[in-house]
Every structure is written in structure tokens, then in C-alpha cells.
Coordinates of C-alpha atoms in Angstrom, one line a residue:
Chain A
M3 CA 20.3 12.4 -22.3
Q4 CA 18.6 15.0 -21.5
E5 CA 15.7 12.6 -21.3
L6 CA 16.8 10.3 -18.9
T7 CA 17.1 13.2 -16.4
S8 CA 14.3 15.0 -17.3
I9 CA 12.4 10.9 -16.1
F10 CA 14.9 11.1 -13.4
V11 CA 14.0 14.5 -11.7
Q12 CA 10.4 14.4 -12.9
S13 CA 9.9 10.5 -10.8
I14 CA 11.4 12.8 -7.8
F15 CA 9.6 15.9 -6.8
I16 CA 6.7 15.5 -9.6
D17 CA 5.5 12.2 -9.6
N18 CA 6.7 11.5 -5.7
M19 CA 6.2 7.7 -4.5
V20 CA 5.1 9.2 -0.7
F21 CA 3.6 12.3 -1.6
A22 CA 2.0 11.8 -5.0
Y23 CA 0.9 7.8 -4.8
F24 CA 1.0 7.3 -0.5
L25 CA 3.2 4.3 -2.3
G26 CA 5.6 2.6 0.8
M27 CA 3.2 4.8 3.3
C28 CA 3.3 1.8 6.0
S29 CA 7.3 1.7 6.3
Y30 CA 7.5 5.3 6.4
L31 CA 5.0 6.0 9.3
A32 CA 6.8 3.0 11.3
V33 CA 10.5 3.7 10.3
S34 CA 10.4 7.7 10.7
R35 CA 11.4 8.6 14.6
T36 CA 15.0 8.9 13.9
V37 CA 16.4 10.5 10.9
K38 CA 19.6 7.4 11.1
T39 CA 17.5 4.6 11.2
S40 CA 15.2 7.2 7.7
M41 CA 18.4 7.2 6.3
G42 CA 19.5 3.8 6.4
L43 CA 15.7 2.9 5.3
G44 CA 15.6 5.2 2.2
I45 CA 19.1 4.3 0.9
A46 CA 18.0 0.2 0.9
V47 CA 15.3 1.3 -0.9
I48 CA 16.8 3.4 -3.3
F49 CA 19.3 0.4 -4.2
V50 CA 16.1 -1.6 -4.6
L51 CA 14.4 -0.3 -6.5
G52 CA 17.4 0.4 -9.4
I53 CA 17.8 -3.2 -9.4
T54 CA 14.2 -4.2 -9.4
V55 CA 12.7 -1.9 -11.6
P56 CA 15.4 -2.7 -14.3
V57 CA 15.2 -6.1 -13.9
N58 CA 11.0 -6.0 -13.6
Y59 CA 11.3 -3.7 -17.5
L60 CA 13.5 -6.3 -19.1
I61 CA 10.9 -10.0 -17.9
N62 CA 8.6 -7.3 -19.1
E63 CA 9.7 -6.5 -22.6
Y64 CA 11.1 -10.1 -23.1
L65 CA 8.4 -12.3 -21.2
L66 CA 5.0 -10.8 -20.6
G67 CA 3.8 -8.0 -22.3
P68 CA 1.6 -8.5 -25.5
G69 CA 3.7 -9.7 -28.1
S70 CA 7.3 -10.1 -26.3
L71 CA 7.1 -12.8 -26.7
A72 CA 7.8 -13.1 -30.8
W73 CA 11.0 -13.7 -30.5
L74 CA 10.3 -17.9 -29.7
G75 CA 9.0 -17.9 -33.2
P76 CA 6.2 -16.5 -35.1
D77 CA 3.8 -19.2 -33.3
F78 CA 4.0 -17.3 -29.8
V79 CA 3.5 -13.4 -31.3
D80 CA 0.2 -13.7 -30.1
V81 CA 0.5 -14.2 -26.8
N82 CA -0.3 -12.4 -24.3
L83 CA 1.1 -13.3 -20.3
N84 CA 0.0 -10.2 -18.9
F85 CA -2.1 -11.1 -16.5
L86 CA 1.0 -13.7 -14.7
S87 CA 2.5 -9.9 -14.3
F88 CA 2.1 -9.5 -10.7
I89 CA 3.1 -12.3 -9.4
V90 CA 6.0 -12.6 -11.6
F91 CA 7.7 -8.8 -10.4
I92 CA 6.4 -10.1 -6.3
A93 CA 8.8 -13.4 -7.1
V94 CA 11.7 -11.3 -8.5
I95 CA 11.0 -8.5 -6.5
A96 CA 11.2 -10.8 -3.4
S97 CA 13.7 -13.0 -4.6
M98 CA 16.1 -9.6 -5.9
V99 CA 15.8 -9.1 -2.2
Q100 CA 17.3 -11.9 -0.8
L101 CA 20.1 -12.4 -3.3
V102 CA 21.1 -8.2 -3.0
E103 CA 21.3 -8.9 1.4
M104 CA 23.3 -12.1 0.3
F105 CA 25.8 -10.5 -1.6
I106 CA 26.5 -7.6 0.8
E107 CA 26.3 -9.2 3.8
K108 CA 29.7 -11.0 1.6
F109 CA 31.1 -8.1 0.6
S110 CA 30.6 -5.5 2.5
P111 CA 29.5 -6.5 6.3
A112 CA 29.4 -2.3 7.4
L113 CA 26.5 -1.7 5.0
Y114 CA 25.0 -4.6 5.7
N115 CA 25.3 -4.2 9.4
S116 CA 23.7 -0.6 8.7
L117 CA 21.2 -2.1 6.5
G118 CA 20.4 -5.3 6.8
I119 CA 17.5 -4.9 9.2
F120 CA 16.3 -3.1 6.5
L121 CA 16.2 -5.2 3.5
P122 CA 13.5 -8.1 4.5
L123 CA 11.5 -5.1 5.3
I124 CA 11.6 -3.6 1.4
A125 CA 10.6 -7.5 0.3
V126 CA 6.4 -5.9 1.2
N127 CA 7.4 -1.7 1.1
C128 CA 4.3 -1.3 -1.8
A129 CA 6.6 1.6 -3.5
I130 CA 8.5 -1.2 -4.7
L131 CA 5.8 -3.7 -6.4
G132 CA 4.6 -0.2 -7.2
G133 CA 7.6 1.1 -8.8
S134 CA 7.7 -2.3 -10.9
L135 CA 3.8 -1.4 -12.0
F136 CA 4.3 2.6 -12.9
M137 CA 6.9 0.6 -15.4
Q138 CA 4.6 -1.6 -17.4
E139 CA 1.7 0.9 -17.4
R140 CA 4.1 4.3 -18.7
E141 CA 5.6 2.0 -21.2
Y142 CA 9.4 3.1 -21.0
Q143 CA 11.2 2.6 -24.1
S144 CA 14.9 1.7 -22.5
I145 CA 16.0 0.1 -20.0
A146 CA 17.9 3.4 -19.3
E147 CA 14.3 5.1 -18.2
A148 CA 13.3 2.4 -16.6
T149 CA 16.6 2.3 -14.0
S150 CA 16.7 5.8 -14.3
F151 CA 12.7 6.2 -13.3
G152 CA 13.5 3.4 -10.8
L153 CA 16.9 5.4 -9.2
G154 CA 14.4 8.7 -9.1
S155 CA 11.1 6.9 -7.1
G156 CA 14.1 5.7 -4.4
V157 CA 15.4 8.9 -4.2
G158 CA 11.9 11.2 -4.2
W159 CA 11.1 7.9 -1.2
L160 CA 14.4 9.1 1.4
I161 CA 14.1 12.9 0.2
A162 CA 10.6 12.1 2.2
I163 CA 11.6 10.0 4.8
V164 CA 14.3 12.2 6.0
G165 CA 11.8 15.1 5.7
I166 CA 9.2 13.7 8.0
A167 CA 11.7 12.3 10.6
A168 CA 13.2 15.8 11.6
I169 CA 10.3 16.6 11.5
R170 CA 9.2 14.4 13.9
E171 CA 11.9 14.3 15.9
K172 CA 11.2 18.5 16.5
I173 CA 7.8 17.7 16.8
R174 CA 8.8 16.4 19.7
Y175 CA 9.2 19.9 22.1
S176 CA 5.4 20.9 20.5
N177 CA 3.1 20.8 21.7
V178 CA 0.1 18.4 20.0
P179 CA -3.4 18.0 21.6
A180 CA -3.3 14.6 22.8
P181 CA -5.5 12.2 20.5
L182 CA -3.3 14.0 18.2
R183 CA 0.6 12.5 19.1
G184 CA 2.2 10.2 17.2
L185 CA 0.0 9.0 14.3
G186 CA -2.2 11.4 14.0
I187 CA -0.1 14.6 13.4
T188 CA 1.8 12.3 11.5
F189 CA -0.6 11.8 9.1
I190 CA -1.2 15.3 8.5
I191 CA 2.0 16.4 8.6
T192 CA 2.6 14.3 5.8
G193 CA -0.6 15.8 4.2
L194 CA 0.7 19.3 4.6
M195 CA 4.4 18.1 3.3
G196 CA 2.1 16.4 0.3
I197 CA 0.1 20.2 -0.8
A198 CA 3.7 21.8 -0.5
F199 CA 4.8 18.7 -2.7
M200 CA 2.5 19.8 -5.5
M201 CA 4.2 23.1 -6.4
F202 CA 5.8 20.7 -8.7
L203 CA 2.6 19.9 -10.7
G204 CA 2.9 21.0 -14.4
I205 CA 6.4 22.6 -14.4
K206 CA 7.8 20.5 -18.0
I207 CA 11.5 19.8 -18.0
Chain B
M17 CA -10.1 -29.4 11.2
S18 CA -12.8 -27.8 11.6
A19 CA -14.7 -30.4 13.3
E20 CA -11.4 -30.1 16.1
V21 CA -12.4 -26.3 16.4
K22 CA -16.5 -27.4 17.4
E23 CA -15.6 -29.3 20.0
K24 CA -13.1 -26.5 21.8
D25 CA -15.1 -23.8 20.2
P26 CA -18.8 -22.6 19.5
L27 CA -18.8 -20.9 16.3
F28 CA -19.5 -17.9 17.7
S29 CA -18.3 -17.6 20.9
L30 CA -16.8 -14.3 22.5
K31 CA -13.8 -14.7 21.6
N32 CA -14.2 -15.5 17.8
R33 CA -17.1 -12.3 18.2
K34 CA -14.3 -10.3 19.5
L35 CA -12.4 -11.1 16.7
I36 CA -14.4 -8.9 13.9
S37 CA -15.3 -6.6 16.7
A38 CA -12.1 -5.7 17.4
P39 CA -10.5 -4.4 14.4
L40 CA -13.2 -2.3 13.6
N41 CA -12.5 0.2 16.2
K42 CA -9.6 -0.9 19.0
D43 CA -7.5 -2.7 16.9
N44 CA -8.0 -0.4 13.7
P45 CA -6.0 -2.0 11.2
I46 CA -4.9 1.6 9.8
T47 CA -5.3 4.1 12.9
I48 CA -4.4 1.6 15.3
Q49 CA -2.1 -1.1 13.6
V50 CA -0.8 1.6 11.0
L51 CA -0.9 -1.1 8.0
G52 CA -2.4 -0.9 4.6
I53 CA -2.0 2.6 4.4
C54 CA -0.5 2.5 1.2
S55 CA -3.3 1.6 -1.6
A56 CA -5.6 2.5 1.5
L57 CA -5.4 6.5 0.4
A58 CA -4.8 6.8 -3.0
V59 CA -8.2 5.3 -4.0
T60 CA -10.1 7.1 -1.8
A61 CA -11.3 10.4 -4.1
K62 CA -14.2 9.2 -4.8
L63 CA -16.4 6.7 -2.6
E64 CA -16.8 4.0 -5.6
P65 CA -13.6 3.0 -6.5
S66 CA -13.0 3.1 -2.1
V67 CA -15.7 1.1 -1.9
V68 CA -14.4 -1.3 -4.2
M69 CA -11.1 -1.7 -3.1
A70 CA -12.6 -2.8 0.4
L71 CA -14.3 -5.7 -1.5
S72 CA -11.6 -6.8 -3.3
V73 CA -9.5 -6.3 0.1
V74 CA -12.0 -8.4 2.4
F75 CA -11.9 -11.5 -0.1
V76 CA -8.1 -11.3 -0.5
L77 CA -8.0 -11.2 3.5
G78 CA -10.3 -13.6 4.1
V79 CA -9.8 -15.8 1.9
G80 CA -6.1 -16.1 1.9
N81 CA -5.8 -15.9 5.9
V82 CA -8.1 -19.5 5.5
L83 CA -5.0 -20.9 2.9
I84 CA -2.5 -19.9 5.2
S85 CA -4.3 -21.0 8.3
L86 CA -5.0 -24.5 6.4
L87 CA -1.2 -24.2 5.0
R88 CA 0.8 -23.2 7.7
K89 CA 1.8 -27.0 9.3
T90 CA 3.3 -27.6 6.0
I91 CA 5.2 -24.2 4.8
P92 CA 8.6 -24.0 6.6
P93 CA 9.4 -21.4 8.1
R94 CA 12.3 -19.5 6.5
I95 CA 10.4 -19.5 2.9
R96 CA 7.6 -18.3 4.6
I97 CA 7.2 -15.1 3.2
I98 CA 7.6 -16.1 -0.7
V99 CA 4.8 -18.9 -0.1
Q100 CA 2.5 -16.0 1.9
L101 CA 3.3 -13.5 -1.5
T102 CA 2.2 -16.6 -4.2
V103 CA -0.6 -17.1 -1.9
I104 CA -1.4 -13.0 -1.8
A105 CA -0.8 -12.8 -5.7
T106 CA -2.4 -16.0 -6.8
L107 CA -6.7 -14.3 -5.3
V108 CA -4.9 -10.2 -6.3
I109 CA -4.6 -11.8 -9.6
L110 CA -8.4 -13.1 -9.2
V111 CA -9.7 -10.1 -8.0
D112 CA -8.1 -7.9 -10.8
Q113 CA -9.2 -10.2 -13.8
F114 CA -12.6 -10.0 -11.9
L115 CA -12.6 -6.0 -12.1
K116 CA -11.7 -6.3 -15.4
A117 CA -14.6 -8.5 -16.9
F118 CA -17.5 -7.1 -15.1
A119 CA -16.1 -3.3 -13.6
Y120 CA -13.8 -2.8 -16.4
D121 CA -14.1 1.8 -15.4
V122 CA -13.5 1.3 -12.1
S123 CA -10.2 -1.2 -12.7
K124 CA -8.9 1.4 -14.8
Q125 CA -9.8 3.8 -12.2
L126 CA -7.3 1.4 -9.3
S127 CA -5.3 1.9 -12.2
V128 CA -1.1 0.0 -10.7
F129 CA -3.5 -0.2 -6.5
V130 CA -5.1 -3.7 -7.4
G131 CA -1.7 -4.9 -8.0
L132 CA -0.6 -2.9 -4.7
I133 CA -3.4 -4.9 -2.5
I134 CA -0.6 -7.4 -3.3
T135 CA 2.7 -5.4 -0.8
N136 CA -0.9 -3.8 1.5
C137 CA 1.0 -5.2 4.4
I138 CA -2.4 -6.0 6.5
I139 CA -2.6 -8.5 4.6
M140 CA 1.0 -9.6 5.0
G141 CA 0.5 -8.3 8.5
R142 CA -2.0 -10.1 8.9
F143 CA -1.3 -13.5 7.4
E144 CA 2.1 -13.8 10.0
A145 CA 1.0 -12.2 13.3
F146 CA -2.7 -14.9 12.7
G147 CA -3.1 -16.9 9.8
M148 CA 0.6 -18.3 10.3
A149 CA -0.9 -19.2 14.4
N150 CA -4.7 -20.3 14.3
K151 CA -7.1 -22.4 13.0
P152 CA -9.0 -22.0 9.9
W153 CA -12.3 -20.6 11.2
P154 CA -11.0 -17.6 13.9
S155 CA -8.6 -17.0 10.6
F156 CA -11.5 -16.4 8.2
L157 CA -13.3 -14.2 11.3
D158 CA -10.1 -12.2 12.0
G159 CA -9.2 -12.1 8.0
I160 CA -13.2 -10.2 7.6
G161 CA -12.5 -7.9 11.1
N162 CA -9.6 -6.6 9.8
A163 CA -10.8 -6.1 5.8
L164 CA -13.7 -4.5 7.2
G165 CA -11.9 -2.3 9.9
Y166 CA -9.7 -1.5 6.7
G167 CA -12.4 -0.9 4.1
W168 CA -15.2 1.4 6.4
I169 CA -12.0 3.8 6.9
L170 CA -11.8 3.8 3.3
I171 CA -15.6 4.4 2.9
V172 CA -15.6 7.2 5.3
V173 CA -12.4 8.7 3.1
G174 CA -13.7 8.2 0.5
F175 CA -17.2 9.5 1.2
L176 CA -16.3 12.5 3.1
R177 CA -13.7 13.7 0.0
E178 CA -16.5 13.3 -2.5
L179 CA -18.8 14.6 -1.3
L180 CA -16.9 17.8 0.0
G181 CA -14.8 17.6 -3.4
S182 CA -17.2 17.4 -6.0
G183 CA -20.4 17.7 -4.6
T184 CA -21.3 14.2 -5.3
V185 CA -22.4 10.6 -4.1
W186 CA -21.3 7.4 -6.0
G187 CA -22.0 10.2 -9.3
Y188 CA -25.1 11.6 -8.0
P189 CA -24.8 15.4 -7.7
V190 CA -26.6 16.2 -4.0
F191 CA -25.4 19.3 -2.6
E192 CA -26.9 20.7 -6.7
K193 CA -30.8 18.8 -5.7
F194 CA -29.8 20.6 -2.4
G195 CA -29.8 23.9 -4.2
L196 CA -26.2 24.4 -1.8
Y197 CA -24.7 26.5 -5.8
S198 CA -27.5 28.7 -6.1
V199 CA -26.9 29.9 -2.5
G200 CA -22.8 30.9 -3.6
Y201 CA -21.7 27.4 -2.0
E202 CA -19.2 26.3 -4.3
N203 CA -16.7 22.6 -4.1
N204 CA -13.9 22.4 -2.7
G205 CA -11.6 21.4 -4.9
M206 CA -8.4 20.6 -2.0
M207 CA -10.6 17.8 -1.1
I208 CA -10.0 15.7 -4.4
L209 CA -6.3 16.6 -4.5
P210 CA -4.4 13.5 -2.8
P211 CA -2.0 15.1 0.7
M212 CA -6.1 15.3 2.3
A213 CA -6.4 12.3 2.1
L214 CA -4.0 11.8 4.7
I215 CA -5.6 14.7 6.5
V216 CA -8.8 13.4 6.1
V217 CA -7.7 10.1 7.8
G218 CA -5.8 12.7 10.3
V219 CA -8.6 13.5 11.7
I220 CA -10.3 10.8 11.9
I221 CA -7.8 9.4 13.5
W222 CA -8.3 12.2 16.4
V223 CA -12.4 12.0 16.6
Q224 CA -11.2 8.0 17.7
R225 CA -8.9 8.8 20.2
T226 CA -10.3 11.7 21.9
K227 CA -13.1 9.4 22.4
V228 CA -11.3 6.6 23.3
R229 CA -8.5 7.9 25.4
E230 CA -6.6 4.6 25.8
L231 CA -5.4 5.1 22.6
I232 CA -2.9 8.0 23.1
E233 CA 0.6 7.9 22.3
E234 CA 3.5 9.2 24.2
N235 CA 4.9 11.4 20.9

């Protein structure tokens, strides 16, 4: 349990998707104009990461990884389908997003109305595929660890986007040099936030 | 298909040349369209991975845009996203396997970011905006143009960060040869850290918009 908490906290702060790896930057910059919409997108990201990382973990463990087909019989011990992982992961993500969208639409129209427009965007959010690829690279030991990594990364992303949206809402009242307005200043603020987040580096939990 | 193109347009008509030149400056994918930032920043701590990344994107986007353009009449609109993703993923697997075979060190440095070319929004964005609606040749030019626009930013950022951060260019110790260290110069270790990539791009945007005033945004 302690191990899981530590993975969770680490993926929120130390390995923050946005500040440490620049994942999901496109939607991060495009949708961070107001706090309300960025909150919606953030929650959708947590949701999708929390589902796709464990699913891809199972796929990696039992279908793709080196020696993972051993359960089919001794002939398959040497099979390594690792090179297929990109295409399988992205297919899983795209179809999971579609599935989640239909599921939410059916069972919770209210949630659908607030999240709905963001879900298709998420299929191509690099944070989602990045989550699965990091999961593969870091070789988590169990599905529980993979899940807590997925959820933690999602929460980290939410914190980042809500933070920048709040700053952007206020910065309208400041006198930014004209050529820096909009995108330029957002980049620089994100850089400064990244430096602030680096204080978590080296913390052992 | 190609015969049609030749009838209407010479290969390098003004319109076609514009497809290449616009993304280099006024319609740059990174600084104006805000596409493809994700993988752009993480790989730019050194020049070499930046160049490799830029070349990979040129390949994937150029070839992919042509493929999508050839398929555009057969792809059913409802499932186009998954078809596009499959095309991109196939090309990226090619790049990944190629890098693993011929440039293993760089491939290790780029780690997951080669895979992340798949979700690089610049590629999906160009497929959606251009490949789906245009003939193969203009699509090819558009793909190459945008990838180059993305690539030059990457290379500039990679060059600056490597030069200022480690005092080298492509691993060659420039500052040491000039003897800057003996007069008390120190490397700025900060430039190697991820957040500085954002700030460097911010500054590039600043310079670009100071030169081209019409790009300035209203907050």
C-alpha cells in the first residue's frame, strides 16, 4: 500500500506529465483560457488515464512483452511482439475513449455535457499515450501500481492545467509586452511553473 | 491522379511553393498553430536528438500526408481518426525500428518520444486540415513544409540549449576551444533542465512576433 501511495505522489509532483516531460502540451496550451473548461478537461484526462494505463498494462504483460505469450504454450516463450506496442496502445486508447464516451452519454448525461466535447480531443493527447509508454518503460510490477501511476499522472496534469488557467485569467489585467501576449507569455509562465515544480526533485517518499 | 495535378498546376507553382514557405514563418506549427509542442520540448536538451527528431517528423509527416491524401476518398468519415492513427503508427514503427538498428544511442535518448510522434498533434492536425482534402502532391509539400517549420524551431532550441548549457555543439566543446573557461566562464546548468526549453521557445515567439507585427494576439 505504501508503495502505491509513493508511486501516486511521485507521478503527481516529481514526474509531473506537463512540467517534467511536456506531455499533453497541445491541449494544455489550447484549452487553458478559463479555469472551468480546463477543470473539465483535467477530469477527463484523469478518467481516461486511469482506464487506459491498466488496460495497456494487461496487454503488455500478457500479449506484447518479451516472453509474455508463455501462457499459450512452451513454443511461444521466445516470441516478442514489442515492436507492435505503439499501434496496439494507440488503438486501445482510441477505442477506450470512444467506449467511455458512449458509456458516459448513456448513464450520466450531465457528466457527458460537461466532459463530452473534451473526450475526442483526448485520444490524441500525448499525455495519454505517454502514460502507457512510460508504464511500459518503467516496468511496474502489478496492475495496482500501473493504475496508481495512471491516476497520479492524471491528477498531476489536472493541477498543471488548472494552475495555468488561473494565472491566465488574471494576466489579462497585466501589461504584457505586445509581442509576448497570448502564447508567448503562456510558454514563459509554464517554464517558471516548471522550475517551481523542480523543487520536488530528489524527494524520497 | 498525378496526371490531373500536372494539368492544373505546374509542380512548383506559386501556390505550391507557399505550402512549403508559409509554415516556416508566418504559419509555423509550433509558434503560431500551437501544434506538436509535446515532443518538441523534451528532446531539445542536445542538438543531436533534436535533429534526429526533426528528420523523423519530416519523414512521417511527408509520407503520411501523401498516404492519407491517396486514401481520402475511401476513408469513411466516422472512423477517420482511427485510420489516421493507424497510418501514423505504422510509419512511426518504421522510424523506431530504423533508429534502433542504426542509431541506437540516439534512440535510447529519445526514449518514449519516438513513440509519441504518433500523438504529435502536428501530424493529426495536418492530416485533418490538409491531407483529407487535397491531392497527393500538394499534401506532400504541405507535410514537408510543416515538418520543416517544426524542425527548425527544434534545431534552434536544441542548439541554444546545448551551447549555453553544456558549452558544446554536436558534442564538440566549442567554448573550451575558445578558452572561455579559463577566463572564468561557467556553463549555465539551468539550460539543460526541461523548463528552460519552454522559456527559450517563449523567447523565439517574442522575437518572431516583434518582427511580424500582424501575428500579435489580443491576450
